[in-house]
Amino acid sequence: MSIGLVGRKVGMTRIFTDDGNMQPVTVLDVSDNRITQIKTAEKDGYAAVQVAFGKRRANRVSKPLAGHLAKAAVEAGRVLKEFRAKPDQLAALKVGGKLGVELFKVGQRVDVQGVTIGKGFAGVIKRHHFGGQNASHGNSISHRVPGSTGQNQSPAHVFKGKRMPGHLGSERRTISNLEIVRIDEGRQLLLVKGSVPGSSGRDVVVRPAVKVQKAAGPSPKAAAPKGEAKAAPKAAEAKPAAKPAAKPAGKG
């Protein structure tokens, strides 16, 4: 695992590259990530860094958490997140310090985790992309219903996992391999290509990508030029010189 940052989704906008192409980007505010604890394998059984993000009123913090934050001399936040890391990555960190956009660089791939927009109770067409029934004569109020969901007398129940109407959205999702196209160090902003889960103002978690996609390029075994390709087999298929035929032994 690698150290990441907790941030807030500001919204979406667009930027223009040097060659004039337009790119849609999501702006993430990752400022003020405060280190509240550094865990080590000797004391805690694993190595990790704990950070606080956002603001929270003191009367909204439990007494154990308030004592934990007071020990680190860190202001309470609405998010308390832990990132596992290697011991050498934690050597330069200290309790009470801050983490910022210097953890990332332009062009790096990241995984962004957030909570999707809640859409309440939804039918099967919106929730599971059903096609719906025929809107012909005689089918008056069954255009968007799922149809039959039960079984015969045996087993006489609906199997678990059946696609039916229900709650849609408001689930934790991670979008992998998003590219950082711009970094604003002054305002601690990350501009990520594409969209991320959640609505504007919701909290997100940004980590270095786990499954980095390989850049498209020529195959390692490049084809040789035609002239060289023809010459190589001839050299390899060179036949050894023929031996002279042995003379028959004369009669003694």
XYZ file of C-alpha atoms in Angstrom:
252
model
C 0.000 0.000 0.000
C 0.993 3.623 -0.548
C 0.173 6.830 1.263
C -2.762 8.752 -0.148
C -4.783 11.852 0.663
C -8.319 12.608 1.793
C -9.994 15.357 -0.179
C -13.213 17.020 -1.232
C -14.771 16.967 -4.668
C -15.057 20.608 -5.717
C -16.715 19.972 -9.078
C -15.982 19.442 -12.753
C -14.534 21.795 -15.341
C -12.437 21.571 -18.484
C -8.914 22.480 -19.478
C -7.180 22.835 -22.823
C -3.930 21.097 -23.659
C -1.043 22.676 -25.546
C -2.272 21.193 -28.824
C -5.750 22.663 -28.343
C -7.634 19.568 -27.224
C -10.266 19.908 -24.508
C -10.195 17.584 -21.496
C -12.941 17.242 -18.868
C -11.421 17.187 -15.366
C -12.595 16.880 -11.778
C -11.137 19.301 -9.238
C -10.207 17.711 -5.884
C -9.296 19.804 -2.849
C -6.772 17.811 -0.769
C -5.569 20.633 1.478
C -4.959 20.377 5.213
C -4.368 16.626 5.652
C -3.131 16.606 9.265
C -1.128 13.664 10.645
C -2.713 12.440 13.880
C -0.794 9.197 14.423
C 2.052 7.159 12.971
C 1.739 3.430 13.584
C 4.736 1.096 13.583
C 5.092 -2.666 13.371
C 6.810 -2.826 16.758
C 4.053 -1.008 18.642
C 0.881 -1.527 16.609
C 1.655 -4.604 14.515
C 1.683 -2.765 11.185
C 2.985 0.436 9.629
C 0.492 3.154 8.749
C -0.176 6.877 8.944
C -3.457 8.305 10.225
C -4.667 11.665 8.946
C -7.562 14.000 9.742
C -9.335 16.078 7.092
C -11.934 18.800 7.258
C -13.372 20.706 10.199
C -15.546 19.557 13.065
C -16.866 21.311 16.140
C -15.300 20.308 19.433
C -18.657 19.387 20.995
C -19.227 16.871 18.195
C -16.120 14.841 19.068
C -16.206 11.981 21.566
C -13.967 12.245 24.623
C -11.634 9.367 23.622
C -11.143 10.898 20.172
C -10.682 14.365 21.649
C -7.912 13.026 23.880
C -6.305 11.267 20.911
C -6.299 14.482 18.869
C -5.104 16.584 21.803
C -2.128 14.281 22.243
C -1.166 14.933 18.622
C -1.982 18.670 18.908
C -4.221 18.402 15.848
C -7.572 20.053 15.228
C -10.556 17.698 14.936
C -11.756 16.822 11.459
C -14.858 15.241 9.971
C -12.802 12.428 8.377
C -10.191 10.255 10.080
C -8.443 8.005 7.571
C -5.566 5.545 7.788
C -3.125 4.655 5.011
C -0.891 1.630 5.303
C 2.663 2.176 4.124
C 6.158 0.799 4.310
C 8.343 1.820 7.271
C 10.748 3.754 5.040
C 7.848 5.882 3.751
C 7.029 6.963 7.296
C 10.583 7.933 8.263
C 10.206 11.552 7.125
C 6.743 12.058 8.681
C 5.951 13.335 12.149
C 2.806 13.667 14.227
C 1.227 17.085 13.841
C 2.655 17.593 10.356
C 0.751 17.806 7.093
C 0.547 15.863 3.849
C -0.044 17.640 0.554
C -0.043 17.367 -3.216
C 3.721 16.764 -3.218
C 2.860 13.071 -2.859
C 1.681 13.049 -6.490
C 2.973 14.288 -9.825
C 1.461 15.226 -13.163
C 0.770 12.200 -15.347
C 0.526 9.802 -12.414
C -2.338 7.302 -12.259
C -4.495 7.311 -9.126
C -7.504 5.468 -7.697
C -10.268 7.756 -6.396
C -12.829 6.392 -3.936
C -16.099 8.065 -3.030
C -19.794 7.528 -2.351
C -22.046 7.632 -5.403
C -25.051 9.935 -5.657
C -28.111 8.442 -3.965
C -31.164 8.122 -6.219
C -33.670 6.618 -3.809
C -36.056 3.807 -4.747
C -35.812 2.936 -8.442
C -37.455 0.451 -10.766
C -35.774 -2.284 -12.749
C -35.448 -0.198 -15.909
C -33.434 2.528 -14.192
C -31.697 0.250 -11.692
C -30.859 -2.781 -13.854
C -31.406 -1.404 -17.391
C -34.310 -3.702 -18.237
C -35.829 -3.168 -21.651
C -39.440 -2.996 -20.495
C -42.478 -4.743 -21.934
C -44.411 -4.122 -25.115
C -46.465 -0.930 -25.199
C -49.139 -2.562 -27.358
C -52.932 -2.829 -27.008
C -53.982 -4.828 -23.987
C -50.847 -3.996 -21.975
C -52.175 -1.020 -20.116
C -50.168 -0.544 -16.894
C -47.349 -3.088 -17.235
C -44.939 -1.225 -19.493
C -42.143 -0.789 -16.946
C -42.771 -3.650 -14.525
C -40.238 -6.481 -14.162
C -42.691 -9.261 -14.947
C -42.807 -12.626 -13.231
C -40.357 -13.046 -10.358
C -41.551 -16.217 -8.617
C -41.025 -19.929 -9.218
C -43.238 -22.985 -9.493
C -44.563 -24.859 -6.508
C -41.014 -26.088 -6.032
C -38.934 -24.247 -4.734
C -41.815 -21.786 -4.165
C -39.647 -18.778 -3.344
C -37.661 -16.046 -5.076
C -33.926 -16.714 -5.205
C -31.605 -14.316 -3.413
C -29.973 -11.824 -5.786
C -32.945 -11.553 -8.130
C -32.848 -8.252 -9.974
C -35.826 -6.308 -8.678
C -36.761 -2.711 -7.810
C -34.947 -1.251 -4.817
C -32.542 1.352 -3.481
C -30.182 2.828 -6.077
C -26.934 4.701 -5.482
C -25.287 5.914 -2.261
C -22.670 3.158 -2.416
C -18.912 3.301 -2.017
C -17.198 3.007 -5.378
C -13.603 3.307 -6.621
C -12.617 4.552 -10.069
C -9.216 3.157 -11.052
C -6.389 4.542 -13.175
C -7.448 8.174 -13.406
C -4.718 10.472 -14.696
C -3.592 13.613 -12.895
C -3.377 16.283 -15.589
C -2.589 19.326 -13.438
C -1.546 20.154 -9.854
C -2.114 23.505 -8.132
C 0.393 23.531 -5.265
C -0.678 26.943 -4.020
C -4.303 25.942 -3.434
C -3.569 22.229 -2.919
C -5.768 21.115 -5.821
C -5.577 18.000 -7.980
C -7.129 18.090 -11.454
C -8.002 14.528 -12.444
C -9.045 13.542 -15.958
C -12.613 12.255 -16.056
C -15.253 11.926 -13.361
C -15.133 10.562 -9.818
C -17.949 9.127 -7.649
C -20.169 11.413 -5.634
C -21.635 14.879 -5.855
C -19.783 18.157 -5.417
C -18.762 18.744 -1.819
C -18.497 15.057 -0.879
C -15.348 13.522 0.589
C -13.066 11.363 -1.562
C -9.899 9.335 -1.015
C -7.034 9.573 -3.529
C -4.399 6.830 -3.636
C -1.681 5.855 -6.129
C -3.124 3.387 -8.625
C -2.857 -0.275 -7.662
C -3.301 -1.731 -11.143
C -1.407 0.598 -13.457
C -2.316 0.184 -17.105
C 0.598 -0.344 -19.457
C 1.084 2.333 -22.074
C 0.257 1.251 -25.601
C 3.349 0.907 -27.781
C 5.200 -1.346 -30.210
C 5.598 -4.959 -29.246
C 9.001 -5.917 -27.810
C 9.632 -8.231 -30.744
C 9.760 -5.728 -33.568
C 9.662 -7.108 -37.083
C 12.997 -6.931 -38.920
C 13.291 -5.172 -42.323
C 12.452 -7.261 -45.360
C 16.026 -7.342 -46.640
C 17.417 -8.545 -43.325
C 14.586 -11.027 -42.847
C 15.426 -12.755 -46.112
C 19.172 -12.750 -45.550
C 19.018 -14.256 -42.077
C 17.418 -17.592 -43.027
C 19.937 -18.148 -45.822
C 22.841 -17.716 -43.450
C 21.239 -19.996 -40.931
C 20.385 -22.646 -43.521
C 23.874 -22.790 -45.047
C 24.662 -26.430 -45.841
C 28.016 -27.932 -44.963
C 30.369 -28.745 -47.813
C 29.836 -32.196 -49.352
C 32.489 -34.785 -48.575
C 34.206 -36.587 -51.524
C 32.922 -40.066 -52.173
C 35.150 -42.820 -50.786
C 36.960 -44.942 -53.390
C 36.172 -48.629 -53.354
C 38.961 -50.759 -51.964
C 40.978 -52.553 -54.703
C 41.264 -56.322 -54.832
C 44.453 -57.579 -53.259
